[in-house]
Short mmCIF file of N, CA and C in Angstrom, two decimals:
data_model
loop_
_atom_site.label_atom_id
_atom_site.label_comp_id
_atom_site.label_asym_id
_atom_site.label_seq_id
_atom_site.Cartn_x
_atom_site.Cartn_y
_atom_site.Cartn_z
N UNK A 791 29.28 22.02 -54.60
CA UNK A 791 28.11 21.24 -55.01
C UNK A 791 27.04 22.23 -55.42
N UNK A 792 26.72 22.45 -56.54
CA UNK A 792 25.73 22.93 -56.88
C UNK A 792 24.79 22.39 -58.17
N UNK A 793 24.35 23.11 -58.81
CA UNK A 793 23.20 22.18 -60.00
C UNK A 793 22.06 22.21 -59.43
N UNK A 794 20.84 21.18 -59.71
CA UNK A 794 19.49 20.85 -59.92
C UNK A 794 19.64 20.42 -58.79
N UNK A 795 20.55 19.62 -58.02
CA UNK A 795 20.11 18.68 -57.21
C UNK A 795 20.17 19.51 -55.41
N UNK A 796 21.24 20.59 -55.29
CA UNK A 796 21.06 21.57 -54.08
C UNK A 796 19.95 22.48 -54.26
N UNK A 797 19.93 23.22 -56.15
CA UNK A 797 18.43 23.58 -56.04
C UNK A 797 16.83 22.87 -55.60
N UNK A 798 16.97 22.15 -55.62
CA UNK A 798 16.01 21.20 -55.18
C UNK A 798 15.61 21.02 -53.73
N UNK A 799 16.79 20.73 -52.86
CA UNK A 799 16.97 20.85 -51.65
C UNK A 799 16.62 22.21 -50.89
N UNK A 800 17.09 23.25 -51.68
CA UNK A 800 17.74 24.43 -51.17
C UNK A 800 15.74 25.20 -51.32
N UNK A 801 15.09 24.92 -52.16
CA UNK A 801 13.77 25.32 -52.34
C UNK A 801 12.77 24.56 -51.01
N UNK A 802 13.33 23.30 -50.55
CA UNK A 802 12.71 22.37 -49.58
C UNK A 802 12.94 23.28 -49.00
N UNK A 803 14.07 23.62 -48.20
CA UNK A 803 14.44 24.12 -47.23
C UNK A 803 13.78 25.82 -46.93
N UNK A 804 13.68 26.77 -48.24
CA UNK A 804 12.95 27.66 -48.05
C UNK A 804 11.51 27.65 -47.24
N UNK A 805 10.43 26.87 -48.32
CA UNK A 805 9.11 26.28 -47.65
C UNK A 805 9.14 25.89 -46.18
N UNK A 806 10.25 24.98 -45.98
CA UNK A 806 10.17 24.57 -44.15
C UNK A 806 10.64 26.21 -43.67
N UNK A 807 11.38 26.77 -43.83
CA UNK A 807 12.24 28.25 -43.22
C UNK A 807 12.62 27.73 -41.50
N UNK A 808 13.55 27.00 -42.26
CA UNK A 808 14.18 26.83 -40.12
C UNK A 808 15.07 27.43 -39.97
N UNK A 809 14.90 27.81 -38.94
CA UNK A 809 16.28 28.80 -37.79
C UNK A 809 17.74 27.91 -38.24
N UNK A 810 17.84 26.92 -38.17
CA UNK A 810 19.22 26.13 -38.51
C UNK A 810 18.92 24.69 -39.07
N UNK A 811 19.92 24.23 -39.54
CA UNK A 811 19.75 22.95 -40.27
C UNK A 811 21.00 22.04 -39.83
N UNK A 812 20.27 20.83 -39.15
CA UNK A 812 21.36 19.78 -38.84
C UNK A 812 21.05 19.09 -39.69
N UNK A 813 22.48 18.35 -40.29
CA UNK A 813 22.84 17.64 -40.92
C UNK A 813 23.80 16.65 -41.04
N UNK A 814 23.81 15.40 -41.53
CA UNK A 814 25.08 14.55 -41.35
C UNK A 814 25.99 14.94 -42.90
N UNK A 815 26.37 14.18 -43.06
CA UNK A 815 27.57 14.54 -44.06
C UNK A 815 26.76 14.76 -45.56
N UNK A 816 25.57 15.02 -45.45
CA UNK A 816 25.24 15.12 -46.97
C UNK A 816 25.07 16.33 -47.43
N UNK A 817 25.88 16.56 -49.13
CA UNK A 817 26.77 17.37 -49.11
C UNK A 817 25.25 18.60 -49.58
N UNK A 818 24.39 18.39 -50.50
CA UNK A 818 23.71 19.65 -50.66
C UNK A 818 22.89 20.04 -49.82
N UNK A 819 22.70 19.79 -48.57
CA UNK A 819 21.55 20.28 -47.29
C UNK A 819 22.58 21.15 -46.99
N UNK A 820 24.22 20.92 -46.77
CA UNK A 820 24.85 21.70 -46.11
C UNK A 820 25.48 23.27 -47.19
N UNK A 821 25.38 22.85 -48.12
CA UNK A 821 25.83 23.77 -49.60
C UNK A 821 24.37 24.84 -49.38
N UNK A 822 23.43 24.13 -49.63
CA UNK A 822 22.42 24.76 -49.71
C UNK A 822 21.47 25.98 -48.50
N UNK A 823 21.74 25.01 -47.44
CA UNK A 823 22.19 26.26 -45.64
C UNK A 823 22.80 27.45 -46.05
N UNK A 824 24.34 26.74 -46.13
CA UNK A 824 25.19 27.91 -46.49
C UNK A 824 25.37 28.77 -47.13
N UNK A 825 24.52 28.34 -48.30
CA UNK A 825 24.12 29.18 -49.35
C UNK A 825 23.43 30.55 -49.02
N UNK A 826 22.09 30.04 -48.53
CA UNK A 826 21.06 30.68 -47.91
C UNK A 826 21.10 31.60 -46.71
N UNK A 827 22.66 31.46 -45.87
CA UNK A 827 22.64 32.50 -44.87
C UNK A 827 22.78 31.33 -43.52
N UNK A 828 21.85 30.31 -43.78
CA UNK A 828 21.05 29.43 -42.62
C UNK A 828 22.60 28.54 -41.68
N UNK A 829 22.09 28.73 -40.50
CA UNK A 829 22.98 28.61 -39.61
C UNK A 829 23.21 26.74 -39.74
N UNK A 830 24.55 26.13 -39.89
CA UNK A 830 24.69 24.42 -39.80
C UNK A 830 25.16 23.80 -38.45
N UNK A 831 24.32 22.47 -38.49
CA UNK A 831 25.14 21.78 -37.41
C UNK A 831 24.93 20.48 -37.72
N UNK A 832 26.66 20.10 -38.08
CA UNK A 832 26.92 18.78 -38.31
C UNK A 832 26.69 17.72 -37.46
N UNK A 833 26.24 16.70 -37.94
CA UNK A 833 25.62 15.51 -36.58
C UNK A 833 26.28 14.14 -37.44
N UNK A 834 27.26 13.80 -37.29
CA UNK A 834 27.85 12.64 -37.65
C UNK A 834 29.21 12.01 -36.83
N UNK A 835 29.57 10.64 -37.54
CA UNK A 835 30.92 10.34 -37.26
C UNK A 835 32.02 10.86 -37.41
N UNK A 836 32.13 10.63 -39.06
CA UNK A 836 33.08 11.33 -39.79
C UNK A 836 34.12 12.38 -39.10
N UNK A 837 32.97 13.32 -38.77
CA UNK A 837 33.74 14.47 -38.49
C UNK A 837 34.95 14.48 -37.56
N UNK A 838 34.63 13.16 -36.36
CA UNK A 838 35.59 13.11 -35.56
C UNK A 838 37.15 12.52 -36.33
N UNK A 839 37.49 12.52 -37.46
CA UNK A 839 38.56 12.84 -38.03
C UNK A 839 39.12 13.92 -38.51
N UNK A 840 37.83 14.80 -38.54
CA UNK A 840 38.55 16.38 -39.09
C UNK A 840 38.11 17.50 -38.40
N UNK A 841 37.50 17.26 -37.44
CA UNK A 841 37.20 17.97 -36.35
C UNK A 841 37.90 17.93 -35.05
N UNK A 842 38.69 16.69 -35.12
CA UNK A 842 39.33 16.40 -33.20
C UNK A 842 41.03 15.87 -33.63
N UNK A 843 41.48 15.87 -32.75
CA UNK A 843 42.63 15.65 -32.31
C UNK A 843 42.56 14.08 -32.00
N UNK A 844 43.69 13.29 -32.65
CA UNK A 844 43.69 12.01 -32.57
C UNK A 844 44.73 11.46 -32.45
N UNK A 845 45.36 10.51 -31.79
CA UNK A 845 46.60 9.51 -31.98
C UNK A 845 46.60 8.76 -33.05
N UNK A 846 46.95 9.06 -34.08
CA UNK A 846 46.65 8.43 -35.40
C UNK A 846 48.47 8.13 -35.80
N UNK A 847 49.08 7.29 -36.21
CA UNK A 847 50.19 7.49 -36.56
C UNK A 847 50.07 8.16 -38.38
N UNK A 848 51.48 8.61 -38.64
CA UNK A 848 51.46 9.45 -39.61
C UNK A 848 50.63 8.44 -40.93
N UNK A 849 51.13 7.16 -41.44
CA UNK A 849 50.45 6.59 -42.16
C UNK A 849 48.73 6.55 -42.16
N UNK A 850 48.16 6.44 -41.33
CA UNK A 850 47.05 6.64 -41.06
C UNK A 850 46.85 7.89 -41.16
N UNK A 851 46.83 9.12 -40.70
CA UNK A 851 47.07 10.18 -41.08
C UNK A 851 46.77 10.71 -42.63
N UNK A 852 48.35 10.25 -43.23
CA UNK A 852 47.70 10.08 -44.75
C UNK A 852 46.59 9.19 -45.24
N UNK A 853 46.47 7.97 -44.99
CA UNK A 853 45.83 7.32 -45.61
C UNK A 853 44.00 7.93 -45.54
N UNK A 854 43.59 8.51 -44.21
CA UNK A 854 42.39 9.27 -44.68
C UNK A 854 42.10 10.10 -44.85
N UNK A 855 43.47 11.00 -45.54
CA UNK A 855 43.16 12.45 -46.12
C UNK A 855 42.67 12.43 -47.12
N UNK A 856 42.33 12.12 -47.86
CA UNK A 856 41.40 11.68 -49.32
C UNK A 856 40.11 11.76 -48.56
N UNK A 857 39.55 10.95 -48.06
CA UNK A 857 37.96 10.71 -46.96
C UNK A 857 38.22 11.92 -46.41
N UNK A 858 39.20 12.96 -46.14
CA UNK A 858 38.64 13.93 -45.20
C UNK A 858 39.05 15.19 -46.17
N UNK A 859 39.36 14.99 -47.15
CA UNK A 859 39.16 16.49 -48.38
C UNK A 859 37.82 16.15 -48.47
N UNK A 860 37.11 15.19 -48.88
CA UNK A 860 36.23 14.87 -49.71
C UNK A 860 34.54 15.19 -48.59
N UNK A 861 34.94 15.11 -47.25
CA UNK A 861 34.03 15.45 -46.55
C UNK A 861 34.22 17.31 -46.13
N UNK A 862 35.14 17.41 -45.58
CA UNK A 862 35.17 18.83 -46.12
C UNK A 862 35.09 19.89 -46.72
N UNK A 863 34.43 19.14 -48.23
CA UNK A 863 34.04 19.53 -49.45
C UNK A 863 32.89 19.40 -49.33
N UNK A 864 32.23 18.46 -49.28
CA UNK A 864 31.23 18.24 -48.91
C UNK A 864 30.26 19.11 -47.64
N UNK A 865 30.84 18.92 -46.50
CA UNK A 865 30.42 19.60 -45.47
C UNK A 865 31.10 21.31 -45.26
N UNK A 866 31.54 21.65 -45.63
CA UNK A 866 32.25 22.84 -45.58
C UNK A 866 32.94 23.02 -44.36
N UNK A 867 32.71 24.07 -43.69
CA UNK A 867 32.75 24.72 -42.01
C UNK A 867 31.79 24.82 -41.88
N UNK A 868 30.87 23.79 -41.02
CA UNK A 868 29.76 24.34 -40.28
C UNK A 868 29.90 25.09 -38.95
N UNK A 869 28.53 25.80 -38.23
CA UNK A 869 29.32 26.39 -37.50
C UNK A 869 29.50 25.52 -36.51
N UNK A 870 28.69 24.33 -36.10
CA UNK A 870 28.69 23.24 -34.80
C UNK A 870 28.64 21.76 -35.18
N UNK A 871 29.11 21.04 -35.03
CA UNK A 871 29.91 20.08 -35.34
C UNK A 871 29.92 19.04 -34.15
N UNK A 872 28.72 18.27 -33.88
CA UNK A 872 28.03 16.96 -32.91
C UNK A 872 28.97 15.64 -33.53
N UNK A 873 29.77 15.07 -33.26
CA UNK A 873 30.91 14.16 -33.17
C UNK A 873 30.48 13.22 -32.65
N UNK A 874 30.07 12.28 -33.48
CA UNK A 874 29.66 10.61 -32.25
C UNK A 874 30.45 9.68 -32.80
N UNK A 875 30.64 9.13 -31.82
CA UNK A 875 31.67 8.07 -31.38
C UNK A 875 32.20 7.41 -30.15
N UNK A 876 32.46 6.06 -29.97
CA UNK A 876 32.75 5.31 -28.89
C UNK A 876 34.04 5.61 -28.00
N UNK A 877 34.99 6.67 -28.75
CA UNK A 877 36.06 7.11 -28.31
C UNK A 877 35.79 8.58 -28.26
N UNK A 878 37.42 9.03 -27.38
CA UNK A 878 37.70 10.90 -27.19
C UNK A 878 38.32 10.73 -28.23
N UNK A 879 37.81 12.29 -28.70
CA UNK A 879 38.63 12.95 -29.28
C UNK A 879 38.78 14.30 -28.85
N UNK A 880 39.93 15.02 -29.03
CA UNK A 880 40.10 16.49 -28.67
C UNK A 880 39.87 17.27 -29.35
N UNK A 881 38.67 18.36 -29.71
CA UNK A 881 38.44 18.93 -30.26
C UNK A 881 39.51 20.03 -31.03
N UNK A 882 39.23 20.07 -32.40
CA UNK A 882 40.35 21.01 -32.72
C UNK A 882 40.05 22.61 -32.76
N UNK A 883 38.24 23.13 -32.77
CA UNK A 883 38.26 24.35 -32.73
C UNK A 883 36.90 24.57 -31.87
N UNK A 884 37.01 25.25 -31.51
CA UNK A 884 35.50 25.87 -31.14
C UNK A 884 34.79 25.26 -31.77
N UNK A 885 33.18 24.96 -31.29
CA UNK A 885 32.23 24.59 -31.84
C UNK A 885 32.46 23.37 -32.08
N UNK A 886 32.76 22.61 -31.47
CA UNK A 886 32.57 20.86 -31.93
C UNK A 886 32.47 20.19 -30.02
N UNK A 887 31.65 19.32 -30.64
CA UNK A 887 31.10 18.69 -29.16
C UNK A 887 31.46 16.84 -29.17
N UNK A 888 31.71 16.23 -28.83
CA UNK A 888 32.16 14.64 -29.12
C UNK A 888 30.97 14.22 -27.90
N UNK A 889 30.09 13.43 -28.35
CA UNK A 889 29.66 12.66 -27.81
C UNK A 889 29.05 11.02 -27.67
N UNK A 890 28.96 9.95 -26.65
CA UNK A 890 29.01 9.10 -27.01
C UNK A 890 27.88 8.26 -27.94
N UNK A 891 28.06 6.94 -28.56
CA UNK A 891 27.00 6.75 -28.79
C UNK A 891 25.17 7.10 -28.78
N UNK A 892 24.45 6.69 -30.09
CA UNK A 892 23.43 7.23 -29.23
C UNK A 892 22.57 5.98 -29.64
N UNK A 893 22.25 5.20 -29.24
CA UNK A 893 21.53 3.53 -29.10
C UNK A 893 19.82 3.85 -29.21
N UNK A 894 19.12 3.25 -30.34
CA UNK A 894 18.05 3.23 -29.88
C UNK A 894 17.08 2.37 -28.90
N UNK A 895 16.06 2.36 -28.58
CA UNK A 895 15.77 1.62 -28.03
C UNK A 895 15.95 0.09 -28.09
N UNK A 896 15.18 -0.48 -28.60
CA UNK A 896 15.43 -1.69 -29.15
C UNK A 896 17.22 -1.93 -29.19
N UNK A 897 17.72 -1.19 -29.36
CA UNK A 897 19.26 -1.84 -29.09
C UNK A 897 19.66 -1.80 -27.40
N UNK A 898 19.21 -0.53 -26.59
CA UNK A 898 19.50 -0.98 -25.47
C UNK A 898 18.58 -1.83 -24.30
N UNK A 899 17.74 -2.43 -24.99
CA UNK A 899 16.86 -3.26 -24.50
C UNK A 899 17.53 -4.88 -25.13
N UNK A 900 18.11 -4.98 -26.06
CA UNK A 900 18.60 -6.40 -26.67
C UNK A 900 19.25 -6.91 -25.40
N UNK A 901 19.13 -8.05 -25.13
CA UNK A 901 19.55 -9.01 -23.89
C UNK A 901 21.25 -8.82 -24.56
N UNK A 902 21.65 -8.98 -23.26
CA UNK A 902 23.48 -9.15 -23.67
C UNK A 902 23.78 -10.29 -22.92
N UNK A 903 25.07 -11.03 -23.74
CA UNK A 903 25.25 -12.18 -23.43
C UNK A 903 26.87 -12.35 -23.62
N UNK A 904 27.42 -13.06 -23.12
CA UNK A 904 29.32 -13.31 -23.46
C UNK A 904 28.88 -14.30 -24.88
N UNK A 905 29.06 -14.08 -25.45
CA UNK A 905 29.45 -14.69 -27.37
C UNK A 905 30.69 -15.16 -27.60
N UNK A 906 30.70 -16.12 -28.21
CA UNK A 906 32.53 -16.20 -28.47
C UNK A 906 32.96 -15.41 -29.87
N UNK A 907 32.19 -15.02 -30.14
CA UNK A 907 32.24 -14.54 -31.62
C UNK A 907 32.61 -13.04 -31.99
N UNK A 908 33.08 -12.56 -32.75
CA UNK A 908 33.76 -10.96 -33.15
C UNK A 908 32.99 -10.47 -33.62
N UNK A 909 31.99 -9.41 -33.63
CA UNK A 909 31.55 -8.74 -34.45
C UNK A 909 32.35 -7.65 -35.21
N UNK A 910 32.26 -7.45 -36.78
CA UNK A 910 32.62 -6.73 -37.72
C UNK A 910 31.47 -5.60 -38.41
N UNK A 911 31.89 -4.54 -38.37
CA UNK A 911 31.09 -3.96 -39.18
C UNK A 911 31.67 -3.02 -40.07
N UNK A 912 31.41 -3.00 -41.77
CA UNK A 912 32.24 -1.91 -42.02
C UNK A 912 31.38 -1.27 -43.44
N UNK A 913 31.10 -0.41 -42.55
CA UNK A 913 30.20 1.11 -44.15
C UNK A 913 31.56 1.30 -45.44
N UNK A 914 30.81 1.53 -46.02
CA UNK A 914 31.75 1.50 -47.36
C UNK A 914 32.34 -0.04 -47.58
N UNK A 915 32.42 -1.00 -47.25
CA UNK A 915 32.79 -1.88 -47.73
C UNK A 915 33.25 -2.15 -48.79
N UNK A 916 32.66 -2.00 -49.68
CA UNK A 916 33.71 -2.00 -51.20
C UNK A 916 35.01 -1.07 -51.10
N UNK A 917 35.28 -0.28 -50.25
CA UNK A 917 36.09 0.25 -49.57
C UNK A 917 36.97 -0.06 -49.06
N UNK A 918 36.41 -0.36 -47.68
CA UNK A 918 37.17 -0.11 -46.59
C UNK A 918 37.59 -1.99 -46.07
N UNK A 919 36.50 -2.93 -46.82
CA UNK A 919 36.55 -3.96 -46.29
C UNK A 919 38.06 -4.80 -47.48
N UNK A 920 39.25 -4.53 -46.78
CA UNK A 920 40.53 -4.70 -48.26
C UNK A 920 40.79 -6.66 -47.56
N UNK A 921 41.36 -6.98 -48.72
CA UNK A 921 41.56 -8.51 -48.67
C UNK A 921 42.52 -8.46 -47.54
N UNK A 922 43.47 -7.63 -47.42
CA UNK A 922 44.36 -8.05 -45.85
C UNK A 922 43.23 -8.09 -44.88
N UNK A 923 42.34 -6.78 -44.33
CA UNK A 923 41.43 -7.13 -43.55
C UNK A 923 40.95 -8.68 -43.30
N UNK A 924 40.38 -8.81 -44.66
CA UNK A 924 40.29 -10.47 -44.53
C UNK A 924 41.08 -11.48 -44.21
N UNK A 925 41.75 -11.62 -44.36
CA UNK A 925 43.37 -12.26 -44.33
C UNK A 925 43.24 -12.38 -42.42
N UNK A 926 42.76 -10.82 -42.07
CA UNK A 926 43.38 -10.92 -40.97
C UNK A 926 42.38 -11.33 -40.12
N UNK A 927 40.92 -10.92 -40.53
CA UNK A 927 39.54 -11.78 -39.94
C UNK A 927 40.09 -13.55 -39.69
N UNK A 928 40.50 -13.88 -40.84
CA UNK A 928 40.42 -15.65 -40.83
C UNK A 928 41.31 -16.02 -39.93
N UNK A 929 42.16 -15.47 -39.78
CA UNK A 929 43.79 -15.76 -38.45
C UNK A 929 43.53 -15.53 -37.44
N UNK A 930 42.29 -14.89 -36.89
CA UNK A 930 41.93 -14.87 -36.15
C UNK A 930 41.29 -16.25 -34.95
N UNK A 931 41.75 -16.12 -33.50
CA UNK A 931 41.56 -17.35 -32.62
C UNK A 931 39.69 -17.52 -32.46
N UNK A 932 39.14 -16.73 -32.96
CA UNK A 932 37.54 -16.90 -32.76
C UNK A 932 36.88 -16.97 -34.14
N UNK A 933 35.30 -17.05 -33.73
CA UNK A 933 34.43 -17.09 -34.92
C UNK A 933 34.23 -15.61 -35.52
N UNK A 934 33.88 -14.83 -36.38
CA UNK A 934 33.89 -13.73 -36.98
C UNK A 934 32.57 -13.87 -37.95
N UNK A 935 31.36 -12.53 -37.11
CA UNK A 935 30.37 -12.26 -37.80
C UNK A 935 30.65 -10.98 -38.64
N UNK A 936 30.88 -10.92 -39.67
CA UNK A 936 30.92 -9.50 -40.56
C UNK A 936 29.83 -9.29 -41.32
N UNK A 937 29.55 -7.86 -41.07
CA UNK A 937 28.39 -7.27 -41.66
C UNK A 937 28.76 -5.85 -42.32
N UNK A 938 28.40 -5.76 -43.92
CA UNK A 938 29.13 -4.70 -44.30
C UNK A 938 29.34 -5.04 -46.29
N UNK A 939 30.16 -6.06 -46.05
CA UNK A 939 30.57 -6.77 -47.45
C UNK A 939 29.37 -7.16 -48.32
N UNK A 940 29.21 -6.81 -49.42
CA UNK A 940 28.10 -7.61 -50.43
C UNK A 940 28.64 -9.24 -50.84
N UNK A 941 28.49 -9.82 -49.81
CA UNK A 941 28.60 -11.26 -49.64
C UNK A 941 27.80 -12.11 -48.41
N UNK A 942 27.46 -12.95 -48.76
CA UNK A 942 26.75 -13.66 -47.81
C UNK A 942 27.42 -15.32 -47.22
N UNK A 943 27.59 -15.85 -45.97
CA UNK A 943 27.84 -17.21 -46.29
C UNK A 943 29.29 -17.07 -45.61
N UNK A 944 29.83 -18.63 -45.31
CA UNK A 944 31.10 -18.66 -44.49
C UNK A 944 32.11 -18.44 -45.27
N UNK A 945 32.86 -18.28 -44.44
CA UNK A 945 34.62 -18.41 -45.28
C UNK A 945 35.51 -19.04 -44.52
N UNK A 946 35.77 -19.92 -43.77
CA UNK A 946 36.29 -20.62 -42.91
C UNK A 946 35.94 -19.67 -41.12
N UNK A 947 36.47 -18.85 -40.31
CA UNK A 947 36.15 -18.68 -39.48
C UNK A 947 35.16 -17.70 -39.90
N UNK A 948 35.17 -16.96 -40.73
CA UNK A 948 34.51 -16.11 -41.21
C UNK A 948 33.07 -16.07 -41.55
N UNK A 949 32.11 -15.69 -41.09
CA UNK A 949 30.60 -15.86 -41.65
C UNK A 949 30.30 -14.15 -41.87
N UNK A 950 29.72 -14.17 -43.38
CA UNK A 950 29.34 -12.65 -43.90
C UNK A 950 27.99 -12.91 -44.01
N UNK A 951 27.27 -12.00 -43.08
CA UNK A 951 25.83 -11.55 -42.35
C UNK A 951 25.11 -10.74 -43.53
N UNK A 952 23.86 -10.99 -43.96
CA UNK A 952 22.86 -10.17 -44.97
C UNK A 952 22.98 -8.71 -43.66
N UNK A 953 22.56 -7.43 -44.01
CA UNK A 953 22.54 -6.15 -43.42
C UNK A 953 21.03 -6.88 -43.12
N UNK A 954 20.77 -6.25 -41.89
CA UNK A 954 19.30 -6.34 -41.23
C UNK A 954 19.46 -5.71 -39.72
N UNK A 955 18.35 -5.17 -39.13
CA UNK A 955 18.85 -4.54 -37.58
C UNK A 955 18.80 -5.81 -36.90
N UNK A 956 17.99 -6.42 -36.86
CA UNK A 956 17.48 -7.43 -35.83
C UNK A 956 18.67 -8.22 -35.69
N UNK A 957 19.21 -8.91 -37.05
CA UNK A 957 20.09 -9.84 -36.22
C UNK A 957 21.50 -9.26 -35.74
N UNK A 958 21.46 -8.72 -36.64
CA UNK A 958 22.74 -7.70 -36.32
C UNK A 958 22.63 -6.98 -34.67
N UNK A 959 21.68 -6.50 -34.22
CA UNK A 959 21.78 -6.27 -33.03
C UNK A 959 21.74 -7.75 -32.03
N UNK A 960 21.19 -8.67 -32.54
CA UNK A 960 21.63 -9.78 -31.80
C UNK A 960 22.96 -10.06 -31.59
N UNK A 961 24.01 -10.09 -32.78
CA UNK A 961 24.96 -10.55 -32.66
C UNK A 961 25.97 -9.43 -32.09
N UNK A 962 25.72 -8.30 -31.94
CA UNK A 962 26.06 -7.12 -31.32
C UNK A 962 25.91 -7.45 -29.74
N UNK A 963 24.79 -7.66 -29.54
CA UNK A 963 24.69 -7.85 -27.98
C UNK A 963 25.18 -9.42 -27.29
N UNK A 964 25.52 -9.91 -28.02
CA UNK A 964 26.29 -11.41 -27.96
C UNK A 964 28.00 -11.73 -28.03
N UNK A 965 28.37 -10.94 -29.02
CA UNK A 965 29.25 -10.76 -28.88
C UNK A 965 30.55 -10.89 -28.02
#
């Protein structure tokens, strides 16, 4: 990654002059560090696919090696590598730390309640959200809140949620 757009970054980053630069997966803060000498530390999800050790069967496996060239390209080798996520993973080298969630306030203050309902959530959606998924939302024995899809409105068990924190953490803590 280079061009106008890491130069840009990479000049921010002079003016501030920090000892190290954390970053999540975006690709010219970390091009532009690296560039510069400046020490990285990755702070995302992601990584816990190309950073840890997983029970993944082989299909899966392949299927997000594409998502994990493409972040590795992106992110390079940083030297420390902050892993969040609701699950272990086993780190694959030095320098990577897995830790759990990190909730802000307002989410761990939301009242919790037994819900009969599924919550869904899925980034990339034009993606990741594929018509079997759906298929397999509706066959489902409960109600299903999904949040994620550029759609709004029911689909038989199915109701697709506008993105917003508030309700979304409602239906998170209801669930």
């Amino acid at each position: 990654i280079g061009g106008p757009g890491r130069r840009l970054v990479q000049r921010q980053i002079q003016r501030f002059q920090p000892d190290v630069v954390i970053s999540d997966s975006e690709g010219w803060t970390h091009h532009a560090a690296r560039r510069m000498g400046i020490g990285r530390i990755s702070f995302d999800h992601y990584g816990m696919l190309v950073h840890c050790h997983l029970p993944l069967s082989r299909a899966d496996k392949l299927a997000i090696e594409a998502e994990s060239v493409a972040y590795r390209k992106l992110v390079t080798r940083p030297e420390r590598a902050i892993v969040v996520a609701f699950y272990d993973g086993q780190p694959k080298h030095e320098g990577v730390t897995v830790v759990g969630p990190l909730l802000r306030k307002q989410a761990r203050e939301m009242p919790v309640g037994d819900g009969e309902h599924l919550l869904a959530y899925f980034s990339n959606a034009h993606v990741n959200f594929t018509p079997q998924i759906a298929q397999a939302l509706q066959e489902l024995d409960c109600p299903v809140r999904v949040y994620g899809p550029a759609r709004v409105g029911c689909e038989g068990r199915v109701e697709y949620c506008p993105v917003g924190n508030e309700p979304f953490l409602r239906d998170l803590a209801g669930c």
